[in-house]
């Protein structure tokens, strides 16, 4: 936020009331904010190296990396089997 000197009192600084200054004040204030995106947690599991290579190849053909492919697979599994 930009600060400028108050011409009446040289020792005090006054906040500039620009649009960007107002937006910065809103952004960093403690008022109610939009809910942030939920953070991801790290999970671990064990699989055979050959099966992992197969999955990596499959995810790569879909344009996905390892983590994105696993998340996609879990979501699809949940959709398919969650309705039962």
PDB file of C-alpha atoms in Angstrom:
ATOM      1  CA  UNK A   1       0.000   0.000   0.000  1.00  0.00           C
ATOM      2  CA  UNK A   2       1.419   3.394  -0.898  1.00  0.00           C
ATOM      3  CA  UNK A   3       2.117   5.912   1.836  1.00  0.00           C
ATOM      4  CA  UNK A   4       2.631   9.621   1.451  1.00  0.00           C
ATOM      5  CA  UNK A   5       3.507  12.417   3.788  1.00  0.00           C
ATOM      6  CA  UNK A   6       0.774  14.585   5.231  1.00  0.00           C
ATOM      7  CA  UNK A   7       1.614  18.184   4.294  1.00  0.00           C
ATOM      8  CA  UNK A   8       0.065  19.475   7.565  1.00  0.00           C
ATOM      9  CA  UNK A   9       2.254  17.347   9.794  1.00  0.00           C
ATOM     10  CA  UNK A  10       5.625  16.232   8.438  1.00  0.00           C
ATOM     11  CA  UNK A  11       6.038  13.483  11.083  1.00  0.00           C
ATOM     12  CA  UNK A  12       2.879  11.525  10.221  1.00  0.00           C
ATOM     13  CA  UNK A  13       2.326   9.251   7.237  1.00  0.00           C
ATOM     14  CA  UNK A  14      -1.112   9.020   5.627  1.00  0.00           C
ATOM     15  CA  UNK A  15      -2.418   6.062   3.621  1.00  0.00           C
ATOM     16  CA  UNK A  16      -3.141   6.838   0.015  1.00  0.00           C
ATOM     17  CA  UNK A  17      -6.797   6.167  -0.820  1.00  0.00           C
ATOM     18  CA  UNK A  18      -6.183   4.694  -4.274  1.00  0.00           C
ATOM     19  CA  UNK A  19      -8.176   1.800  -5.653  1.00  0.00           C
ATOM     20  CA  UNK A  20      -5.196  -0.527  -5.330  1.00  0.00           C
ATOM     21  CA  UNK A  21      -4.708   0.632  -1.750  1.00  0.00           C
ATOM     22  CA  UNK A  22      -8.331  -0.118  -0.934  1.00  0.00           C
ATOM     23  CA  UNK A  23      -8.097  -3.558  -2.545  1.00  0.00           C
ATOM     24  CA  UNK A  24      -4.931  -4.333  -0.583  1.00  0.00           C
ATOM     25  CA  UNK A  25      -6.632  -3.276   2.638  1.00  0.00           C
ATOM     26  CA  UNK A  26      -9.581  -5.592   1.871  1.00  0.00           C
ATOM     27  CA  UNK A  27      -7.306  -8.465   0.935  1.00  0.00           C
ATOM     28  CA  UNK A  28      -5.207  -8.307   4.089  1.00  0.00           C
ATOM     29  CA  UNK A  29      -7.925  -7.350   6.552  1.00  0.00           C
ATOM     30  CA  UNK A  30      -9.280  -9.907   9.016  1.00  0.00           C
ATOM     31  CA  UNK A  31     -12.816  -9.626   7.685  1.00  0.00           C
ATOM     32  CA  UNK A  32     -14.695 -12.650   6.378  1.00  0.00           C
ATOM     33  CA  UNK A  33     -13.014 -13.875   3.221  1.00  0.00           C
ATOM     34  CA  UNK A  34     -14.009 -16.306   0.534  1.00  0.00           C
ATOM     35  CA  UNK A  35     -13.292 -19.866   1.598  1.00  0.00           C
ATOM     36  CA  UNK A  36      -9.899 -20.887   0.309  1.00  0.00           C
ATOM     37  CA  UNK A  37      -9.326 -23.937  -1.770  1.00  0.00           C
ATOM     38  CA  UNK A  38      -8.950 -26.994   0.419  1.00  0.00           C
ATOM     39  CA  UNK A  39      -5.335 -28.013   0.940  1.00  0.00           C
ATOM     40  CA  UNK A  40      -4.161 -31.399  -0.241  1.00  0.00           C
ATOM     41  CA  UNK A  41      -2.674 -33.961   2.117  1.00  0.00           C
ATOM     42  CA  UNK A  42       0.185 -36.302   1.380  1.00  0.00           C
ATOM     43  CA  UNK A  43      -0.750 -39.982   1.293  1.00  0.00           C
ATOM     44  CA  UNK A  44       1.429 -43.013   0.744  1.00  0.00           C
ATOM     45  CA  UNK A  45       0.779 -46.523  -0.454  1.00  0.00           C
ATOM     46  CA  UNK A  46       2.801 -49.391  -1.864  1.00  0.00           C
ATOM     47  CA  UNK A  47       2.453 -50.975  -5.298  1.00  0.00           C
ATOM     48  CA  UNK A  48       4.664 -53.139  -7.458  1.00  0.00           C
ATOM     49  CA  UNK A  49       7.113 -51.204  -9.667  1.00  0.00           C
ATOM     50  CA  UNK A  50       5.803 -52.878 -12.835  1.00  0.00           C
ATOM     51  CA  UNK A  51       2.214 -51.863 -12.009  1.00  0.00           C
ATOM     52  CA  UNK A  52       3.361 -48.307 -11.294  1.00  0.00           C
ATOM     53  CA  UNK A  53       5.067 -48.153 -14.704  1.00  0.00           C
ATOM     54  CA  UNK A  54       1.828 -49.337 -16.346  1.00  0.00           C
ATOM     55  CA  UNK A  55      -0.143 -46.647 -14.548  1.00  0.00           C
ATOM     56  CA  UNK A  56       2.430 -43.970 -15.387  1.00  0.00           C
ATOM     57  CA  UNK A  57       2.196 -44.932 -19.066  1.00  0.00           C
ATOM     58  CA  UNK A  58      -1.609 -44.827 -18.922  1.00  0.00           C
ATOM     59  CA  UNK A  59      -1.651 -41.436 -17.153  1.00  0.00           C
ATOM     60  CA  UNK A  60       0.953 -40.084 -19.563  1.00  0.00           C
ATOM     61  CA  UNK A  61      -1.202 -41.079 -22.542  1.00  0.00           C
ATOM     62  CA  UNK A  62      -4.033 -39.127 -20.896  1.00  0.00           C
ATOM     63  CA  UNK A  63      -1.775 -36.097 -20.438  1.00  0.00           C
ATOM     64  CA  UNK A  64      -1.614 -36.520 -16.665  1.00  0.00           C
ATOM     65  CA  UNK A  65       1.267 -36.810 -14.259  1.00  0.00           C
ATOM     66  CA  UNK A  66       1.443 -39.435 -11.530  1.00  0.00           C
ATOM     67  CA  UNK A  67      -0.358 -37.497  -8.771  1.00  0.00           C
ATOM     68  CA  UNK A  68      -3.017 -36.048 -11.075  1.00  0.00           C
ATOM     69  CA  UNK A  69      -3.642 -39.503 -12.539  1.00  0.00           C
ATOM     70  CA  UNK A  70      -4.085 -41.049  -9.096  1.00  0.00           C
ATOM     71  CA  UNK A  71      -6.487 -38.265  -8.040  1.00  0.00           C
ATOM     72  CA  UNK A  72      -8.445 -38.703 -11.289  1.00  0.00           C
ATOM     73  CA  UNK A  73      -8.610 -42.482 -10.816  1.00  0.00           C
ATOM     74  CA  UNK A  74      -9.804 -42.184  -7.234  1.00  0.00           C
ATOM     75  CA  UNK A  75     -12.507 -39.681  -8.201  1.00  0.00           C
ATOM     76  CA  UNK A  76     -13.737 -41.914 -11.026  1.00  0.00           C
ATOM     77  CA  UNK A  77     -13.730 -44.965  -8.746  1.00  0.00           C
ATOM     78  CA  UNK A  78     -15.679 -43.020  -6.133  1.00  0.00           C
ATOM     79  CA  UNK A  79     -18.259 -41.910  -8.734  1.00  0.00           C
ATOM     80  CA  UNK A  80     -18.697 -45.414 -10.095  1.00  0.00           C
ATOM     81  CA  UNK A  81     -18.874 -47.280  -6.793  1.00  0.00           C
ATOM     82  CA  UNK A  82     -20.231 -44.566  -4.540  1.00  0.00           C
ATOM     83  CA  UNK A  83     -23.745 -44.811  -5.964  1.00  0.00           C
ATOM     84  CA  UNK A  84     -24.178 -48.478  -5.010  1.00  0.00           C
TER      85      UNK A  84
END
